[in-house]
Coordinates of C-alpha atoms and ligand atoms in Angstrom, one line a residue:
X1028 CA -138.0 85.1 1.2
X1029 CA -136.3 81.9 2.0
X1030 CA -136.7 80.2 5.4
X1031 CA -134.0 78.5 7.1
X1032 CA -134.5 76.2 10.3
X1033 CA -131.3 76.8 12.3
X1034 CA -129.9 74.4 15.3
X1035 CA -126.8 75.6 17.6
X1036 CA -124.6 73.0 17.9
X1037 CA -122.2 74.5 19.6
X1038 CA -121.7 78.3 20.9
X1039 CA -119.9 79.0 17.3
X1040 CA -121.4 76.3 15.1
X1041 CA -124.5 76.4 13.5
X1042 CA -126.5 74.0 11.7
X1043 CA -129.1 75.0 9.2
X1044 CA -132.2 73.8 6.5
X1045 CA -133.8 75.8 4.0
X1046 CA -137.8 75.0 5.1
X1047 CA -141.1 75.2 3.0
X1048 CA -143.4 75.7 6.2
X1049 CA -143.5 75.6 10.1
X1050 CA -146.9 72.7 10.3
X1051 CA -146.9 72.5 13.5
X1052 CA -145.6 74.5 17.2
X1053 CA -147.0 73.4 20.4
X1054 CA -145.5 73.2 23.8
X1055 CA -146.5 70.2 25.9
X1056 CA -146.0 69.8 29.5
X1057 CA -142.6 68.6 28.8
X1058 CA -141.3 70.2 26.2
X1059 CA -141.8 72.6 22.6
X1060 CA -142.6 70.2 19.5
X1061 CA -142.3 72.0 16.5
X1062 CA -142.4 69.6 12.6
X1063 CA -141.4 71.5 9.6
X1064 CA -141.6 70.5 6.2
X1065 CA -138.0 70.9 3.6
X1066 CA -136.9 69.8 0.1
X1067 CA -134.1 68.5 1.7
X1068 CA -134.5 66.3 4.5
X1069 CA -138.7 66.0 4.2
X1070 CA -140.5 66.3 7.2
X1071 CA -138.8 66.8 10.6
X1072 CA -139.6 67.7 14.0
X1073 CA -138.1 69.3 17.0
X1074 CA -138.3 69.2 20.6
X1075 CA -137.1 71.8 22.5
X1076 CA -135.7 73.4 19.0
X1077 CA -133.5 70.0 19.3
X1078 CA -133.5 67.6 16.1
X1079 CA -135.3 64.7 16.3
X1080 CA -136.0 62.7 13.4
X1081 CA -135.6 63.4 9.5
X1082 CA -137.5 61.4 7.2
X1083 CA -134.7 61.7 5.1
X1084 CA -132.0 60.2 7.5
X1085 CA -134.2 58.4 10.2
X1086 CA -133.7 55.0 8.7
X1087 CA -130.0 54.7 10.0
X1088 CA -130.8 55.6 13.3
X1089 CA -134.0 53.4 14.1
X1090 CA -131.7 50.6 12.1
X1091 CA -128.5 50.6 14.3
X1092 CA -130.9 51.3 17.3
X1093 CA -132.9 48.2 16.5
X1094 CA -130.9 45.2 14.3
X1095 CA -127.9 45.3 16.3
X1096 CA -129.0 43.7 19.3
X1097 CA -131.6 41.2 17.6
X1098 CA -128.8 40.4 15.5
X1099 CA -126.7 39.2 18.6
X1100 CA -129.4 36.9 20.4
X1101 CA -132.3 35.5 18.1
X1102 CA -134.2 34.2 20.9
X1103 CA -135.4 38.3 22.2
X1104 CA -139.4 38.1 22.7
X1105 CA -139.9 40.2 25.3
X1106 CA -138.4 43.9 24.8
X1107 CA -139.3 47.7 26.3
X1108 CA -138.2 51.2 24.3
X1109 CA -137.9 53.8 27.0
X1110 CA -138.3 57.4 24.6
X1111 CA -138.9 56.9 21.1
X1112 CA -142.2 58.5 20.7
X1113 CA -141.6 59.0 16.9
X1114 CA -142.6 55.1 16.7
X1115 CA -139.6 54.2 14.3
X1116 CA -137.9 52.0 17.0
X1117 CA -141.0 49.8 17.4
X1118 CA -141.7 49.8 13.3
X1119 CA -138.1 47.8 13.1
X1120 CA -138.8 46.2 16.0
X1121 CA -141.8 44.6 14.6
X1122 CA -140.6 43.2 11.7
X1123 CA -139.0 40.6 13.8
X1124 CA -141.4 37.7 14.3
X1125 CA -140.0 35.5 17.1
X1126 CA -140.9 39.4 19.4
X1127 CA -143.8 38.3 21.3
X1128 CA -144.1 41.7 23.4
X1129 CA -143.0 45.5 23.4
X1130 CA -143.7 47.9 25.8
X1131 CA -143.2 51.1 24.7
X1132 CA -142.7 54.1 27.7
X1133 CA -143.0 57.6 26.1
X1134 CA -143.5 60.4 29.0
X1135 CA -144.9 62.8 26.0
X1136 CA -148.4 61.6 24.7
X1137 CA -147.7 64.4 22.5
X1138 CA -145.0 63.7 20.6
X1139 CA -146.7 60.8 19.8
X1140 CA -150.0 62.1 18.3
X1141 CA -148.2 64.7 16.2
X1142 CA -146.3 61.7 15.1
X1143 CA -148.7 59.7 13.9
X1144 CA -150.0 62.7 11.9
X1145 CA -147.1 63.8 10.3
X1146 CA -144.7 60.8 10.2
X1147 CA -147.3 58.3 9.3
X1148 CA -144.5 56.0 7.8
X1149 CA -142.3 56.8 10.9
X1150 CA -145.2 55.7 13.3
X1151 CA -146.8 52.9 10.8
X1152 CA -146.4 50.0 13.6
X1153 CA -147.7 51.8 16.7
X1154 CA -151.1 49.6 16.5
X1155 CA -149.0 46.8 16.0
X1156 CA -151.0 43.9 18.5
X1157 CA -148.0 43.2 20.3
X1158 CA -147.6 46.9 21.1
X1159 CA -148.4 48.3 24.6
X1160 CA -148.0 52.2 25.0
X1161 CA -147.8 53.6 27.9
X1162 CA -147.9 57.9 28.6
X1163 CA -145.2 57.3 31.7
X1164 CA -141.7 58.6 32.9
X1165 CA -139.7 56.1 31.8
X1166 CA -137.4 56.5 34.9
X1167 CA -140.2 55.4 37.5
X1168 CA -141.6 52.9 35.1
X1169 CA -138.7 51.1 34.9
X1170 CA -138.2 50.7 39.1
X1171 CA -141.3 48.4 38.6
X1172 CA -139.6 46.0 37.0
X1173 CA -137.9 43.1 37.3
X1174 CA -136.2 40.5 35.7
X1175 CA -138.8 41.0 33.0
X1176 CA -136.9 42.0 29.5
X1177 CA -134.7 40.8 27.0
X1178 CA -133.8 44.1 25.7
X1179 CA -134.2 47.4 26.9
X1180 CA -133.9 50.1 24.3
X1181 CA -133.2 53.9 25.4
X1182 CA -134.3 55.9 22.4
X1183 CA -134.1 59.4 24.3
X1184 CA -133.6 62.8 23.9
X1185 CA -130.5 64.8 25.5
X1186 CA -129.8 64.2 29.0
X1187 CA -131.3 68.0 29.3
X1188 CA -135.1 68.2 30.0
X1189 CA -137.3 65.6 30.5
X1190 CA -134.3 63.1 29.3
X1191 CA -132.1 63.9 32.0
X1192 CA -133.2 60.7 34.2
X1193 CA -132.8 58.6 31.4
X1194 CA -129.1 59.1 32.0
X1195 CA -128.5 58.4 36.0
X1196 CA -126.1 55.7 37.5
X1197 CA -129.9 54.5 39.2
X1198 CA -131.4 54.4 36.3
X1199 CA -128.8 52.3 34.6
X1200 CA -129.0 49.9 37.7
X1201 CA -132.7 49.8 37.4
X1202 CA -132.4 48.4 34.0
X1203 CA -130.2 45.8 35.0
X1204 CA -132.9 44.4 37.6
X1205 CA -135.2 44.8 34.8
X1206 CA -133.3 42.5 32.8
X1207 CA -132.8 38.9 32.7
X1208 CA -129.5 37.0 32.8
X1209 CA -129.2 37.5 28.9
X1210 CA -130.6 40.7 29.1
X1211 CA -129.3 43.3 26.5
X1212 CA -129.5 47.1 26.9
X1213 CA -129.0 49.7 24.3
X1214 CA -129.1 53.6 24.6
X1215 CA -128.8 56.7 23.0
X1216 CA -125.0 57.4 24.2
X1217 CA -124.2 61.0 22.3
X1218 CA -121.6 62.2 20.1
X1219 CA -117.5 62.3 20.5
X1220 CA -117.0 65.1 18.3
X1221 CA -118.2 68.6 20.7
X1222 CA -117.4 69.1 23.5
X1223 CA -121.0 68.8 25.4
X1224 CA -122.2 65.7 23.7
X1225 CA -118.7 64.3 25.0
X1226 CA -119.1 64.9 28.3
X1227 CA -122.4 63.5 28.0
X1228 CA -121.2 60.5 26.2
X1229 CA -118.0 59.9 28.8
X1230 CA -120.2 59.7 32.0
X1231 CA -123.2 58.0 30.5
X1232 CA -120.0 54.9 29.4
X1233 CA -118.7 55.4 32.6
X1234 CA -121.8 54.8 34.6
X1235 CA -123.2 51.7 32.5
X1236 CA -119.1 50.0 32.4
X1237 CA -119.8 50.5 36.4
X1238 CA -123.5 48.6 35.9
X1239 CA -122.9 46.1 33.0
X1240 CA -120.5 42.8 33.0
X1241 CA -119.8 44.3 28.9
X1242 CA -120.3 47.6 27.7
X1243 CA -119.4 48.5 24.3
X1244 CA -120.2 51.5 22.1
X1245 CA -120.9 51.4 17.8
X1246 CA -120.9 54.3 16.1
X1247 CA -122.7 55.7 13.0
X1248 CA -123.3 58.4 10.3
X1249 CA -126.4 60.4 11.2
X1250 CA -126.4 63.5 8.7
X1251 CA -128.4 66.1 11.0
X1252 CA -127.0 65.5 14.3
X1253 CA -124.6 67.4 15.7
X1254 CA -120.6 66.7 13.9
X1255 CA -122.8 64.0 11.9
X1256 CA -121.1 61.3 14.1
X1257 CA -123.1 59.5 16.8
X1258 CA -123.4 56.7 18.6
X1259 CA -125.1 54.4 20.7
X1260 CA -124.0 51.7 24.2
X1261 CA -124.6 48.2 24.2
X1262 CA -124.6 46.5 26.8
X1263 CA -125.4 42.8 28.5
X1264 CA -125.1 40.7 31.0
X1265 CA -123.5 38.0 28.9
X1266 CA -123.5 38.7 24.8
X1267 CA -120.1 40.7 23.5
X1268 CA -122.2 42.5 20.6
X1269 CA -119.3 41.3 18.0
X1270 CA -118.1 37.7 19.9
X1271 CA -121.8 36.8 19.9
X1272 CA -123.1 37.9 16.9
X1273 CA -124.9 35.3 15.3
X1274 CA -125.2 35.8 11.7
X1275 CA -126.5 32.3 10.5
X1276 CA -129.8 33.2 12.3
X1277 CA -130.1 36.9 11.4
X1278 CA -130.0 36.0 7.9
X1279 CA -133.2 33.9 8.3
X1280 CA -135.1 36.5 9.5
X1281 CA -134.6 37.8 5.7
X1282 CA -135.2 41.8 6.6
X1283 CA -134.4 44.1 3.7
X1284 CA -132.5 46.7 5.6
X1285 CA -131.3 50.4 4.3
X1286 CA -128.4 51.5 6.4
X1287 CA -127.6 47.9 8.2
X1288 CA -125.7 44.9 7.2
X1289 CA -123.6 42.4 9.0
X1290 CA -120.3 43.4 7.8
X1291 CA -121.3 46.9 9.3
X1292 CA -121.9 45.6 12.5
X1293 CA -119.1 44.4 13.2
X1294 CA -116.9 47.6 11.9
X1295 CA -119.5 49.7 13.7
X1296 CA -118.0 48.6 17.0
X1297 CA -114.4 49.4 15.7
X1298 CA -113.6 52.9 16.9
X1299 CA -111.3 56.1 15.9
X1300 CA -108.4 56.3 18.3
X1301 CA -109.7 59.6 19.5
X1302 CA -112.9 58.1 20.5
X1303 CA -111.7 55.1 22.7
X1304 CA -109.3 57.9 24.1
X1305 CA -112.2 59.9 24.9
X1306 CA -114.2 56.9 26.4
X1307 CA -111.3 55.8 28.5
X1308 CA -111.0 60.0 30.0
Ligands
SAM1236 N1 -134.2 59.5 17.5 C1 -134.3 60.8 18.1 C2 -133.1 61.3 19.0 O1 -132.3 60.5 19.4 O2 -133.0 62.4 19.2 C3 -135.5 60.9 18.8 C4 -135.8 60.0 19.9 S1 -137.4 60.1 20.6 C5 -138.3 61.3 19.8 C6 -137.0 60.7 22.2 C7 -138.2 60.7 23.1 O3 -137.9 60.5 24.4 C8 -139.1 62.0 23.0 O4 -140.3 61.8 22.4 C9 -139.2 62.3 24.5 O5 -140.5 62.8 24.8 C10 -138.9 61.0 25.2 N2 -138.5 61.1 26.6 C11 -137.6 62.0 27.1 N3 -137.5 61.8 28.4 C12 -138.3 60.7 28.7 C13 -138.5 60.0 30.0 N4 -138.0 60.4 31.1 N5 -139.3 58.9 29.9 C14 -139.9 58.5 28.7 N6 -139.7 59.2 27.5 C15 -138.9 60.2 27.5

């Protein structure tokens, strides 16, 4: 009998892999976390029967999440991930040496045990010295703060469940206070393609162009999210994530990447006419 785990990404598209085994279903106070095993993709997990992260295809998410903004200032050394609880944010992350401190705010302490379990390569850099965890809501966490960060990273779920905060007009000003003046802040900004992720995607842009001096978007491939095509925000106080990209000192960091390079990110930030359209609505 063969087992198929099946995602609806929209009323009349579906989205499906063949499975080996369910290894773990539990529902925290937040949410249902479910990891299956596959031929295909690995192991993956779930959260609210949601995809979350592939081992197969998790590298060119947690590498556009993560290289694109150290790529544009060299001197970040003081950074919190909001979300994330898979750990592969803070595994990038902590390749770079000059990073001095990263506070990491995950509201589900168990996403991040199953995590460590199961993705052990996912969640290799957790215990990293310069990593603080805290079990929090990243929404009130972040009025706390001020002009503390050099980049803020939003590595959430949907804006449906426990992520829905993470994508408020207050919340975006609360990050902006929480930055310094060269502060950069990127988040999980949806998909263009259907037509829920779009409307998710069009007032989280309009919201942070309303917060941030410059707000861009960069796109990329991401094989088991819904359409394939996602992308994430970048904004800043002062750095234009392609004027200010500053390649002499990325390449002296010497990071073997997978998915990211320097020619990319600059296309990245080049976008299909449809999708400026649809940013603009
Ligand atoms: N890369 C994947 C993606 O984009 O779908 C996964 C990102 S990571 C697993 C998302 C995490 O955000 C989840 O573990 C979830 O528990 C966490 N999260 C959701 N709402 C949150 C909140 N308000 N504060 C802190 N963490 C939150």
């Amino acid at each position: 009998m063969d087992l198929w785990y099946t995602e609806n990404h929209t009323d009349d598209a579906k989205f499906s892999i063949k499975i080996k085994e369910q290894i773990y279903h539990d529902k925290s106070p937040f949410q249902d976390i479910d990891f299956f095993t596959s031929d295909e993709f690995g192991i993956f997990f779930t959260l609210d029967g949601l995809m979350m992260v592939t081992e197969k295809d998790e590298f060119i998410y947690h590498d556009m999440i993560s290289h694109v903004p150290m790529a544009v200032n060299p001197n970040i050394k003081n950074v919190l991930v909001i979300g994330g609880g898979d750990g592969g944010t803070v595994r990038e992350l902590s390749r770079y040496k000059n990073i001095e401190n990263i506070d990491m705010v995950e509201i589900d302490e168990m996403v991040v045990r199953a995590c460590i379990k199961y993705l052990p390569l996912t969640s290799s850099k957790l215990d990293d010295p310069r990593v603080n965890l805290f079990y929090e809501d990243g929404v009130a966490f972040i009025e706390k703060k001020k002009n503390e960060y050099d980049l803020i990273i939003i590595d959430s779920t949907d804006p449906i469940g426990p992520g829905e905060g993470l994508f408020t007009k207050s919340f975006y000003e609360n990050c902006y206070l929480a930055l310094k003046d060269e502060g950069i802040l990127i988040n999980q900004h949806e998909s263009p393609y259907y037509d829920r992720d779009k409307k998710n995607m069009n007032r989280a842009h309009k919201r942070i162009k309303e917060t941030f001096e410059i707000a861009e978007v960069y796109q990329f491939h991401m094989p088991t999210y819904p359409s394939g095509h996602w992308l994430f925000g970048f904004a800043s106080k002062k750095f234009h994530p392609v004027n200010d990209l500053n390649e002499t000192a990325w390449n002296l960091n010497e990071l073997e990447t997978k998915y990211y390079n320097l020619e990319l990110h600059k296309g990245a930030f080049y976008l299909p006419t449809y999708v400026k359209q649809a940013l603009d609505e």
